[in-house]
Coordinates of C-alpha atoms and ligand atoms in Angstrom, one line a residue:
M1 CA 131.1 114.5 91.0
R2 CA 129.9 112.7 94.0
L3 CA 127.3 115.4 94.8
F4 CA 126.2 115.2 91.2
L5 CA 125.8 111.4 91.4
L6 CA 123.8 111.7 94.6
L7 CA 121.6 114.4 93.1
S8 CA 120.9 112.3 90.0
I9 CA 120.0 109.3 92.2
L10 CA 117.6 111.4 94.2
W11 CA 116.1 112.8 91.0
V12 CA 115.5 109.3 89.7
C13 CA 113.7 108.2 92.9
W14 CA 111.8 111.4 93.5
A15 CA 110.8 112.9 90.3
Q16 CA 107.2 112.6 89.1
Y17 CA 108.6 112.1 85.6
N18 CA 109.9 108.6 86.4
P19 CA 107.4 105.8 85.8
H20 CA 109.2 103.5 88.3
T21 CA 108.9 100.6 85.9
R22 CA 110.9 97.6 87.1
N23 CA 113.2 94.9 85.6
G24 CA 114.2 97.2 82.7
Q25 CA 110.7 97.4 81.4
T26 CA 110.0 100.5 79.3
S27 CA 106.4 100.5 78.1
I28 CA 102.9 100.4 79.6
V29 CA 99.6 99.2 78.2
H30 CA 96.1 100.8 78.6
L31 CA 93.7 97.9 79.3
F32 CA 90.7 100.0 78.5
E33 CA 87.5 99.0 80.5
W34 CA 89.0 95.7 81.7
R35 CA 87.8 94.2 85.0
W36 CA 90.2 94.3 87.9
D37 CA 90.2 90.5 88.2
D38 CA 91.1 90.1 84.5
I39 CA 94.0 92.6 84.8
A40 CA 95.4 90.7 87.8
L41 CA 95.4 87.5 85.7
E42 CA 96.9 89.4 82.7
C43 CA 99.8 90.8 84.8
E44 CA 100.7 87.3 85.9
R45 CA 100.1 85.2 82.8
Y46 CA 101.2 87.7 80.1
L47 CA 102.4 91.2 80.9
A48 CA 105.2 90.3 83.3
P49 CA 106.6 87.4 81.1
N50 CA 106.5 89.7 78.0
G51 CA 108.2 92.7 79.5
Y52 CA 105.3 95.1 80.0
G53 CA 106.1 97.6 82.8
G54 CA 102.7 98.7 83.7
V55 CA 99.0 99.1 83.1
Q56 CA 96.9 102.2 82.8
V57 CA 93.5 101.2 84.2
S58 CA 90.1 102.8 83.6
P59 CA 88.8 105.2 86.3
P60 CA 88.3 103.1 89.5
N61 CA 86.0 105.6 91.3
E62 CA 82.2 105.5 91.4
N63 CA 80.6 107.0 88.3
V64 CA 77.1 107.8 87.0
V65 CA 75.2 105.0 85.4
I66 CA 73.9 106.2 82.0
N67 CA 71.0 104.2 80.5
N68 CA 70.4 106.3 77.4
P69 CA 72.4 105.4 75.5
S70 CA 72.9 102.1 77.3
R71 CA 76.0 102.1 79.5
P72 CA 78.4 104.1 77.2
W73 CA 82.2 103.7 77.9
W74 CA 82.2 107.5 78.7
E75 CA 80.0 107.2 81.8
R76 CA 83.2 106.5 83.7
Y77 CA 84.4 110.0 83.0
Q78 CA 81.5 111.3 85.1
P79 CA 82.4 110.8 88.8
I80 CA 79.8 110.6 91.6
S81 CA 82.2 109.8 94.5
Y82 CA 85.7 108.6 95.2
K83 CA 84.5 105.1 96.4
I84 CA 86.4 102.4 94.5
C85 CA 83.3 100.9 93.0
T86 CA 82.8 100.5 89.2
R87 CA 81.8 98.0 86.6
S88 CA 85.5 96.9 86.7
G89 CA 85.1 95.8 90.4
N90 CA 85.0 96.9 94.0
E91 CA 87.8 98.0 96.3
D92 CA 88.7 94.4 97.3
A93 CA 89.1 93.4 93.7
F94 CA 91.1 96.6 93.0
K95 CA 93.4 96.0 95.9
D96 CA 94.0 92.4 94.9
M97 CA 94.9 93.5 91.4
V98 CA 97.4 96.1 92.5
K99 CA 99.1 93.6 94.8
R100 CA 99.2 90.8 92.3
C101 CA 100.5 93.0 89.5
N102 CA 103.1 94.6 91.8
D103 CA 104.2 91.2 93.0
V104 CA 105.2 90.3 89.4
G105 CA 106.8 93.7 88.7
V106 CA 103.9 95.3 86.8
N107 CA 102.9 98.8 87.9
I108 CA 99.3 100.1 88.0
Y109 CA 98.6 103.7 86.9
V110 CA 95.2 105.1 87.6
D111 CA 93.2 107.3 85.3
A112 CA 92.3 110.1 87.7
V113 CA 89.2 112.1 86.8
V114 CA 89.4 115.0 89.2
N115 CA 88.6 118.1 87.1
H116 CA 84.9 117.6 87.4
M117 CA 82.0 115.5 88.5
C118 CA 79.1 114.3 86.4
G119 CA 77.2 116.3 83.7
N120 CA 75.1 119.2 84.6
G121 CA 72.0 117.7 82.8
V122 CA 72.0 114.3 84.6
S123 CA 68.9 113.9 86.8
A124 CA 69.3 113.6 90.6
G125 CA 69.0 110.1 92.1
T126 CA 71.0 107.1 92.8
S127 CA 71.8 105.9 89.3
S128 CA 75.5 105.4 90.1
T129 CA 77.8 102.4 90.2
C130 CA 77.7 102.2 94.0
G131 CA 74.2 103.5 94.5
S132 CA 75.4 106.8 96.1
Y133 CA 72.8 109.6 95.9
F134 CA 73.7 112.8 94.0
N135 CA 72.0 115.9 92.7
P136 CA 73.7 117.8 89.9
G137 CA 71.1 120.6 90.0
T138 CA 72.0 121.5 93.5
R139 CA 75.7 120.5 93.1
D140 CA 75.3 118.0 95.9
F141 CA 77.5 114.9 96.0
P142 CA 77.1 113.8 99.7
A143 CA 79.2 110.6 99.2
V144 CA 82.4 112.8 98.8
P145 CA 81.0 115.2 100.1
Y146 CA 81.0 118.2 97.7
S147 CA 78.4 120.9 97.6
G148 CA 77.7 124.2 95.7
W149 CA 80.7 125.8 97.4
D150 CA 83.1 123.4 95.7
F151 CA 82.3 124.2 92.1
N152 CA 83.3 126.9 89.6
D153 CA 79.9 128.3 88.8
G154 CA 80.6 131.8 90.0
K155 CA 83.9 132.0 88.2
C156 CA 82.9 130.9 84.7
K157 CA 82.0 133.9 82.5
T158 CA 80.2 132.3 79.5
S159 CA 76.4 132.5 79.3
S160 CA 76.0 128.7 78.9
G161 CA 78.4 127.9 81.7
D162 CA 80.3 125.7 79.3
I163 CA 83.6 126.2 77.5
E164 CA 82.7 127.9 74.2
N165 CA 86.1 129.1 73.0
Y166 CA 89.4 127.2 73.4
N167 CA 91.2 130.5 72.7
D168 CA 90.0 131.9 76.0
V169 CA 92.3 130.4 78.7
N170 CA 89.9 131.4 81.5
Q171 CA 87.0 129.6 80.0
V172 CA 89.0 126.5 79.4
R173 CA 90.0 126.3 83.1
D174 CA 86.9 127.8 84.8
C175 CA 84.0 126.7 82.7
R176 CA 82.4 123.2 82.2
L177 CA 83.9 120.8 79.7
S178 CA 80.9 119.7 77.7
G179 CA 78.6 120.3 80.7
L180 CA 80.6 118.4 83.3
L181 CA 80.4 120.1 86.7
D182 CA 83.7 121.9 87.1
L183 CA 85.4 121.6 90.5
A184 CA 86.9 124.7 92.1
M185 CA 90.5 123.4 92.4
E186 CA 91.6 126.7 93.9
K187 CA 89.9 125.7 97.2
D188 CA 92.0 123.9 99.8
Y189 CA 89.0 121.7 100.6
V190 CA 88.8 120.4 97.0
R191 CA 92.6 120.0 96.7
S192 CA 92.7 118.1 99.9
T193 CA 89.7 115.9 99.0
V194 CA 91.3 115.0 95.6
A195 CA 94.7 114.4 97.3
D196 CA 93.0 112.1 99.8
Y197 CA 91.5 110.0 97.0
L198 CA 94.8 109.7 95.2
N199 CA 96.6 108.9 98.5
H200 CA 94.1 106.2 99.2
L201 CA 95.2 104.6 95.9
I202 CA 98.9 105.1 96.6
S203 CA 98.5 103.3 99.9
M204 CA 97.2 100.3 98.0
G205 CA 100.3 100.3 95.8
V206 CA 99.4 102.4 92.8
A207 CA 102.5 103.8 91.0
G208 CA 101.1 106.9 89.4
F209 CA 98.3 108.7 87.6
R210 CA 97.0 109.8 84.2
I211 CA 95.4 113.1 85.1
D212 CA 92.3 113.4 82.9
A213 CA 91.4 116.8 81.4
S214 CA 94.5 118.5 82.8
K215 CA 94.1 121.3 80.2
H216 CA 91.0 122.3 82.1
M217 CA 92.8 122.9 85.4
W218 CA 95.2 125.7 86.2
P219 CA 98.7 124.2 86.4
G220 CA 99.3 125.9 89.8
D221 CA 96.1 124.3 91.2
M222 CA 97.2 120.9 90.1
K223 CA 100.6 121.4 91.7
A224 CA 98.8 122.2 94.9
F225 CA 97.1 118.8 95.1
L226 CA 100.1 116.9 93.6
D227 CA 102.3 118.3 96.3
K228 CA 100.0 116.7 98.9
L229 CA 100.6 113.2 97.5
N230 CA 102.5 110.7 99.5
N231 CA 105.5 108.8 98.3
L232 CA 104.9 105.4 96.7
S233 CA 104.4 102.3 98.9
T234 CA 107.8 100.9 100.2
N235 CA 106.3 97.5 99.9
W236 CA 107.3 97.6 96.2
F237 CA 109.1 100.9 95.5
P238 CA 112.3 102.5 96.8
E239 CA 111.9 104.9 99.7
G240 CA 111.2 108.4 98.5
S241 CA 109.7 107.5 95.2
R242 CA 107.2 110.1 93.9
P243 CA 104.1 109.0 92.0
F244 CA 104.5 109.1 88.2
I245 CA 102.3 111.8 86.8
F246 CA 101.2 112.2 83.2
Q247 CA 98.8 114.9 82.3
E248 CA 96.2 114.7 79.5
V249 CA 96.7 118.0 77.6
I250 CA 95.7 118.0 73.9
D251 CA 98.1 120.4 72.3
L252 CA 98.2 120.1 68.5
G253 CA 99.4 123.8 68.3
G254 CA 97.0 126.6 67.6
E255 CA 95.6 127.1 71.1
P256 CA 97.0 129.4 73.8
I257 CA 97.2 126.6 76.3
K258 CA 100.5 124.7 75.7
S259 CA 101.8 121.4 76.9
S260 CA 104.8 123.2 78.3
D261 CA 102.6 125.0 80.8
Y262 CA 102.3 121.6 82.6
F263 CA 106.0 120.4 82.6
G264 CA 106.5 121.4 86.2
N265 CA 103.9 118.9 87.4
G266 CA 105.0 115.8 85.4
R267 CA 104.9 114.4 82.0
V268 CA 102.4 115.4 79.4
T269 CA 100.6 113.4 76.6
E270 CA 102.1 114.3 73.2
F271 CA 99.1 114.2 70.9
K272 CA 101.1 115.4 67.9
F273 CA 102.9 112.1 67.9
G274 CA 100.0 109.9 66.8
A275 CA 98.4 112.5 64.6
K276 CA 101.7 113.0 62.6
L277 CA 102.8 109.4 62.6
G278 CA 99.3 108.4 61.2
T279 CA 99.7 111.0 58.4
V280 CA 103.2 109.7 57.5
I281 CA 102.3 106.0 57.5
R282 CA 99.1 106.7 55.5
K283 CA 101.2 108.9 53.1
W284 CA 98.8 111.8 53.3
N285 CA 99.7 115.4 52.5
G286 CA 102.9 114.3 50.7
E287 CA 104.4 112.8 53.8
K288 CA 106.9 110.0 53.6
M289 CA 108.8 107.8 56.0
A290 CA 112.1 109.3 54.8
Y291 CA 111.0 112.5 56.7
L292 CA 111.1 110.5 60.0
K293 CA 114.9 110.8 60.1
N294 CA 114.6 113.7 62.7
W295 CA 111.4 112.3 64.4
G296 CA 110.9 113.7 67.9
E297 CA 111.9 117.2 69.0
G298 CA 112.8 117.8 65.3
W299 CA 109.1 117.6 64.5
S300 CA 108.4 120.3 67.2
F301 CA 107.3 117.8 69.8
M302 CA 108.0 118.4 73.4
P303 CA 111.3 117.2 75.0
S304 CA 111.5 113.4 75.0
E305 CA 111.8 113.2 78.8
R306 CA 108.5 115.1 79.3
A307 CA 106.5 113.1 76.7
L308 CA 104.1 110.2 77.1
V309 CA 103.5 108.9 73.6
F310 CA 101.0 106.6 71.9
V311 CA 99.7 105.8 68.4
D312 CA 96.0 106.1 69.4
N313 CA 94.1 106.4 72.7
H314 CA 90.6 105.5 73.9
D315 CA 89.2 108.9 72.6
N316 CA 90.8 109.4 69.2
Q317 CA 90.4 105.8 68.2
R318 CA 86.7 106.6 67.9
G319 CA 86.7 110.3 67.0
H320 CA 86.6 111.8 70.5
G321 CA 89.2 114.3 71.7
D322 CA 91.5 115.5 69.1
G323 CA 89.5 113.6 66.5
G324 CA 92.2 113.7 63.7
A325 CA 91.2 111.4 60.8
S326 CA 94.9 110.4 60.4
I327 CA 94.9 108.4 63.7
L328 CA 95.7 104.7 63.1
T329 CA 93.9 102.1 65.1
F330 CA 93.4 98.3 65.1
W331 CA 90.8 98.8 62.4
D332 CA 93.7 99.5 60.0
A333 CA 95.8 96.6 61.4
R334 CA 98.6 96.5 58.8
L335 CA 99.4 100.2 59.0
Y336 CA 98.8 100.2 62.7
K337 CA 101.4 97.5 63.4
M338 CA 104.0 99.5 61.5
A339 CA 103.2 102.7 63.4
V340 CA 103.3 100.9 66.8
G341 CA 106.6 99.2 65.6
F342 CA 108.1 102.5 64.7
M343 CA 107.1 104.1 68.0
L344 CA 108.5 101.2 70.1
A345 CA 111.8 101.1 68.1
H346 CA 112.4 104.8 68.3
P347 CA 113.9 106.2 71.5
Y348 CA 111.6 109.2 71.8
G349 CA 109.2 109.5 74.8
F350 CA 107.7 107.1 77.3
T351 CA 105.5 104.7 75.3
R352 CA 101.9 103.5 76.0
V353 CA 100.3 100.7 74.0
M354 CA 96.5 100.7 73.5
S355 CA 94.4 97.6 74.1
S356 CA 90.8 98.0 72.9
F357 CA 87.4 96.3 72.6
R358 CA 85.6 96.0 69.3
W359 CA 82.4 97.9 68.7
P360 CA 80.0 98.1 65.8
R361 CA 81.7 101.1 64.1
Y362 CA 79.2 102.7 61.7
F363 CA 79.8 105.9 59.8
E364 CA 77.1 108.4 58.9
N365 CA 78.2 111.6 57.3
G366 CA 81.8 110.9 58.4
K367 CA 80.9 110.4 62.0
D368 CA 80.8 107.0 63.8
V369 CA 77.3 106.9 65.3
N370 CA 78.4 104.1 67.6
D371 CA 81.3 106.0 69.1
W372 CA 79.6 105.7 72.5
V373 CA 79.3 101.9 72.7
G374 CA 80.7 100.5 75.9
P375 CA 82.8 97.3 76.6
P376 CA 81.6 93.8 75.8
N377 CA 78.9 93.1 78.4
D378 CA 76.0 90.9 79.5
N379 CA 73.2 93.1 80.6
G380 CA 75.7 95.8 81.6
V381 CA 78.1 93.4 83.4
I382 CA 81.5 93.6 81.7
K383 CA 82.5 90.4 80.1
R384 CA 85.6 88.4 81.1
V385 CA 88.6 88.5 78.7
T386 CA 88.8 85.0 77.4
I387 CA 92.0 83.7 75.9
N388 CA 91.9 81.6 72.7
A389 CA 94.2 78.7 71.9
D390 CA 96.4 80.9 69.7
T391 CA 96.9 83.4 72.7
T392 CA 94.6 86.1 71.2
C393 CA 91.6 87.3 73.1
G394 CA 87.9 86.4 72.8
N395 CA 84.6 87.9 73.8
G396 CA 85.1 91.1 71.8
W397 CA 88.4 92.1 73.3
V398 CA 91.0 93.1 70.7
C399 CA 94.1 92.8 72.8
E400 CA 96.5 94.6 70.5
H401 CA 99.1 94.2 73.2
R402 CA 99.1 90.4 72.5
W403 CA 99.6 90.7 68.8
R404 CA 103.0 89.1 68.1
Q405 CA 104.4 92.1 66.2
I406 CA 103.4 94.6 69.0
R407 CA 104.4 92.3 71.9
N408 CA 107.8 91.6 70.3
M409 CA 108.5 95.3 69.8
V410 CA 107.8 96.0 73.4
I411 CA 110.6 93.5 74.1
F412 CA 112.7 95.1 71.4
R413 CA 112.4 98.5 73.3
N414 CA 113.5 96.9 76.5
V415 CA 116.5 95.3 74.9
A416 CA 117.5 98.5 73.2
N417 CA 116.9 100.7 76.2
G418 CA 119.5 103.4 76.7
Q419 CA 121.0 102.9 73.2
N420 CA 121.4 105.8 70.7
F421 CA 119.4 106.2 67.5
T422 CA 121.9 105.1 64.9
N423 CA 122.5 103.9 61.3
W424 CA 119.6 105.7 59.8
W425 CA 119.0 104.8 56.1
D426 CA 116.2 105.8 53.7
N427 CA 115.6 105.5 50.0
G428 CA 114.2 109.1 49.8
S429 CA 110.7 107.6 49.9
N430 CA 109.0 105.1 52.3
Q431 CA 111.8 102.6 52.8
V432 CA 113.7 103.4 56.0
A433 CA 115.8 101.7 58.6
F434 CA 117.5 102.5 61.8
G435 CA 119.3 100.9 64.7
R436 CA 119.6 101.3 68.4
G437 CA 123.4 101.2 69.0
N438 CA 124.6 97.6 68.9
R439 CA 121.4 96.1 70.4
G440 CA 118.6 96.4 67.7
F441 CA 117.8 97.2 64.1
I442 CA 114.5 97.7 62.2
V443 CA 113.7 98.1 58.5
F444 CA 110.4 99.3 57.0
N445 CA 109.0 99.1 53.4
N446 CA 105.9 101.3 53.1
D447 CA 106.6 101.9 49.3
D448 CA 104.6 100.3 46.5
W449 CA 107.6 98.3 45.4
A450 CA 110.0 95.7 46.9
L451 CA 112.9 96.6 49.2
S452 CA 116.1 94.7 48.5
T453 CA 119.3 96.1 49.9
T454 CA 122.3 95.6 52.2
L455 CA 122.4 97.8 55.3
Q456 CA 124.7 98.6 58.2
T457 CA 123.0 97.2 61.3
G458 CA 125.5 98.0 64.0
L459 CA 124.9 94.5 65.4
P460 CA 127.5 91.8 66.1
A461 CA 127.9 89.1 63.5
G462 CA 125.4 86.2 63.7
T463 CA 122.1 84.9 62.7
Y464 CA 119.0 86.8 64.0
C465 CA 115.4 86.0 64.1
D466 CA 113.0 88.6 62.7
V467 CA 110.6 89.2 65.6
I468 CA 107.9 90.6 63.3
S469 CA 107.4 87.5 61.1
G470 CA 108.0 85.1 63.9
D471 CA 109.6 84.3 67.3
K472 CA 112.8 82.8 68.5
S473 CA 112.0 79.6 70.3
D474 CA 114.5 77.0 71.5
N475 CA 117.2 78.6 69.5
H476 CA 115.4 78.3 66.2
C477 CA 113.3 81.0 64.4
T478 CA 109.7 80.5 63.3
G479 CA 110.0 83.5 60.9
I480 CA 112.6 85.1 58.6
E481 CA 116.3 84.7 59.5
I482 CA 118.7 87.6 59.0
Y483 CA 122.5 87.1 58.7
V484 CA 124.7 89.9 60.0
G485 CA 128.3 89.7 58.8
S486 CA 131.4 90.6 60.8
D487 CA 131.3 94.1 59.3
G488 CA 127.7 94.6 60.7
L489 CA 126.2 94.5 57.2
A490 CA 123.1 92.4 56.5
Y491 CA 120.9 91.9 53.4
F492 CA 117.2 92.6 53.7
S493 CA 114.4 91.9 51.3
I494 CA 110.8 93.0 52.0
S495 CA 108.0 92.6 49.5
N496 CA 105.5 95.5 49.5
T497 CA 102.8 92.9 49.7
A498 CA 104.2 91.2 52.7
E499 CA 101.6 90.6 55.5
D500 CA 103.8 92.9 57.7
P501 CA 106.2 94.9 55.5
F502 CA 108.9 95.4 58.2
I503 CA 111.7 93.4 59.9
A504 CA 113.1 93.8 63.4
I505 CA 116.1 92.1 65.0
H506 CA 117.7 92.5 68.4
M507 CA 120.3 90.9 70.7
D508 CA 117.8 88.7 72.5
A509 CA 116.6 87.3 69.1
K510 CA 120.1 86.2 68.1
L511 CA 120.3 82.5 67.5
Ligands
AAO1 C1 79.5 113.0 77.5 C2 78.7 113.3 76.3 C3 78.5 114.8 76.1 C4 77.9 115.4 77.3 C5 78.7 115.1 78.6 C6 78.1 115.6 79.9 O1 79.3 112.7 75.2 O2 77.7 115.0 75.0 O3 77.8 116.8 77.2 O4 78.8 113.6 78.6 O5 76.9 115.0 80.1 C7 84.5 111.4 77.7 C8 83.8 111.5 76.3 C9 82.8 112.6 76.3 C10 81.8 112.5 77.4 C11 82.6 112.5 78.7 C12 81.8 112.4 80.0 O6 84.8 111.8 75.3 O7 82.1 112.6 75.1 O8 80.8 113.5 77.4 O9 83.6 111.4 78.7 O10 81.0 111.3 80.0 C13 88.6 117.8 75.2 C14 89.4 117.8 76.5 C15 90.0 116.5 76.8 C16 88.9 115.3 76.7 C17 88.3 115.4 75.3 C18 87.3 114.3 75.1 O11 90.4 118.8 76.5 O12 90.4 116.5 78.2 O13 87.7 116.7 75.1 N1 89.5 114.0 77.0 C19 89.3 113.4 78.4 C20 89.0 111.9 78.3 C21 87.7 111.7 77.7 C22 86.6 112.2 78.6 C23 87.0 113.5 79.3 C24 88.2 114.1 79.2 C25 86.0 114.1 80.3 O14 90.0 111.3 77.7 O15 87.4 110.3 77.5 O16 85.4 112.5 77.8 O17 86.4 113.4 81.5 C26 89.8 120.5 70.9 C27 90.6 120.8 72.2 C28 90.7 119.6 73.0 C29 89.3 119.0 73.3 C30 88.7 118.7 71.9 C31 87.3 118.0 72.0 O18 90.5 119.6 70.0 O19 91.9 121.2 71.8 O20 91.2 120.0 74.3 O21 89.4 117.9 74.1 O22 88.6 119.9 71.2 O23 86.4 118.9 72.5 C32 91.3 119.6 65.9 C33 92.1 120.5 66.9 C34 92.0 120.0 68.3 C35 90.6 120.0 68.7 C36 89.9 119.1 67.7 C37 88.4 118.8 68.0 O24 91.8 118.3 65.8 O25 93.4 120.5 66.4 O26 92.8 120.8 69.2 O27 90.0 119.5 66.4 O28 87.7 119.9 67.8

């Protein structure tokens, strides 16, 4: 027993599956394209006080500057060097952000783009965010340095040099992902160079990494550079803590490369989660919320303790990546809030909230022709995130993570952490409810008629504040109040035309 306890404590500190979030915080937010100085402020003024455990930040290393189209968001996925030097800020600003966020208990996770460098077709020069010279034609990146030896050109067997067929595992790992120069991760020099970059970030206090394009690296090659990573900084984390790893692998089924191939390295993004949840909440293909009763592994998702889950990400919110039309985003706000609410109430997976910028979305023949548009900027310089009097964001930043319904469900998840999925109820259609032990309860009405019913909540008797329609403040509720009897029963009424047709109550919202 004692040995078992010891082993489980070691596992908790060591394993790359553990996000090392602090103070019982259970979710992270992707602050897509934000500046480092704004993220530092957001950690202090909003994320820590509202129970967010961490931030996924955009790639911090030097990237190509693309002028046609003008500074697309995706230029940051074309590395030029591992200098910490981007539109989000320089190394000093990055360091300051990591320290200030860590000091208030909010972790920083870096989006690590290490599968490749910039596109094959980019012209040689110094059009890069730190002005470093590079030459894609000769595979020369002196600021790293990488040269022809360090790329997969000899290994790839397609005539174009690009991935042409996702059913050919060798192509997917050894050829170029849409022309991006593919690093030879089998080489010890490349592995060590990548590990040095990530260790530099760890030394500043970073808690882990999203590994971009993991599908395009051999799991064994990834393990080789991940094994070279140092433990997290003991300035903020327990001795022996391993960096949290989550690998971007798009596995919707139907390709030979599976998410499970990567479990040995860390967690994996579960793309089925958002695609399916969108289909259910939109009521497409005959789906209904009643079917969510066995959500999770029951829907053939990966094991919960391996999954990183999200409703949308920076790619699929604009038709990149898995491109499923069912994906819900801030553009469909009412359905989106329900989907994010469901995700955060449900115990499955480790949850990531998306925080976006607005762009002039414009469809031609079913494709958004403005899917490339970069963050709000003045002549290329990323605009500050301004905060309005009502706590929402200005300057084109959407800040879904500040929407009351989403922020309060992040708190719900913290309050319900560790509690079982209990007291499921459904009407056979799109009215469903469930609890989290004796800590929280949530009810949805996604039908075209009213919900009016008495349900077992599992909660102690008392008056609770619905955290979707309002907030508890100074022991009174600005939204709907729910009365739970001594038998745990409560009456719920939700109009199908309500602004937000769902109600959530939890122990910290008890009056
Ligand atoms: C840009 C230009 C390109 C140009 C290139 C080089 O847009 O025209 O050739 O530069 O000059 C981002 C952008 C890219 C951009 C790139 C570099 O999205 O447009 O290219 O920066 O600037 C695959 C990968 C996945 C990747 C995703 C976008 O597997 O790793 O494509 N995501 C990450 C990042 C992303 C970034 C990169 C990687 C590159 O999150 O922001 O790209 O660093 C199938 C496969 C998926 C594959 C998709 C898309 O998906 O399964 O693995 O994702 O195709 O190619 C159904 C299927 C589903 C299928 C889908 C789409 O839904 O079920 O499996 O259809 O066909």
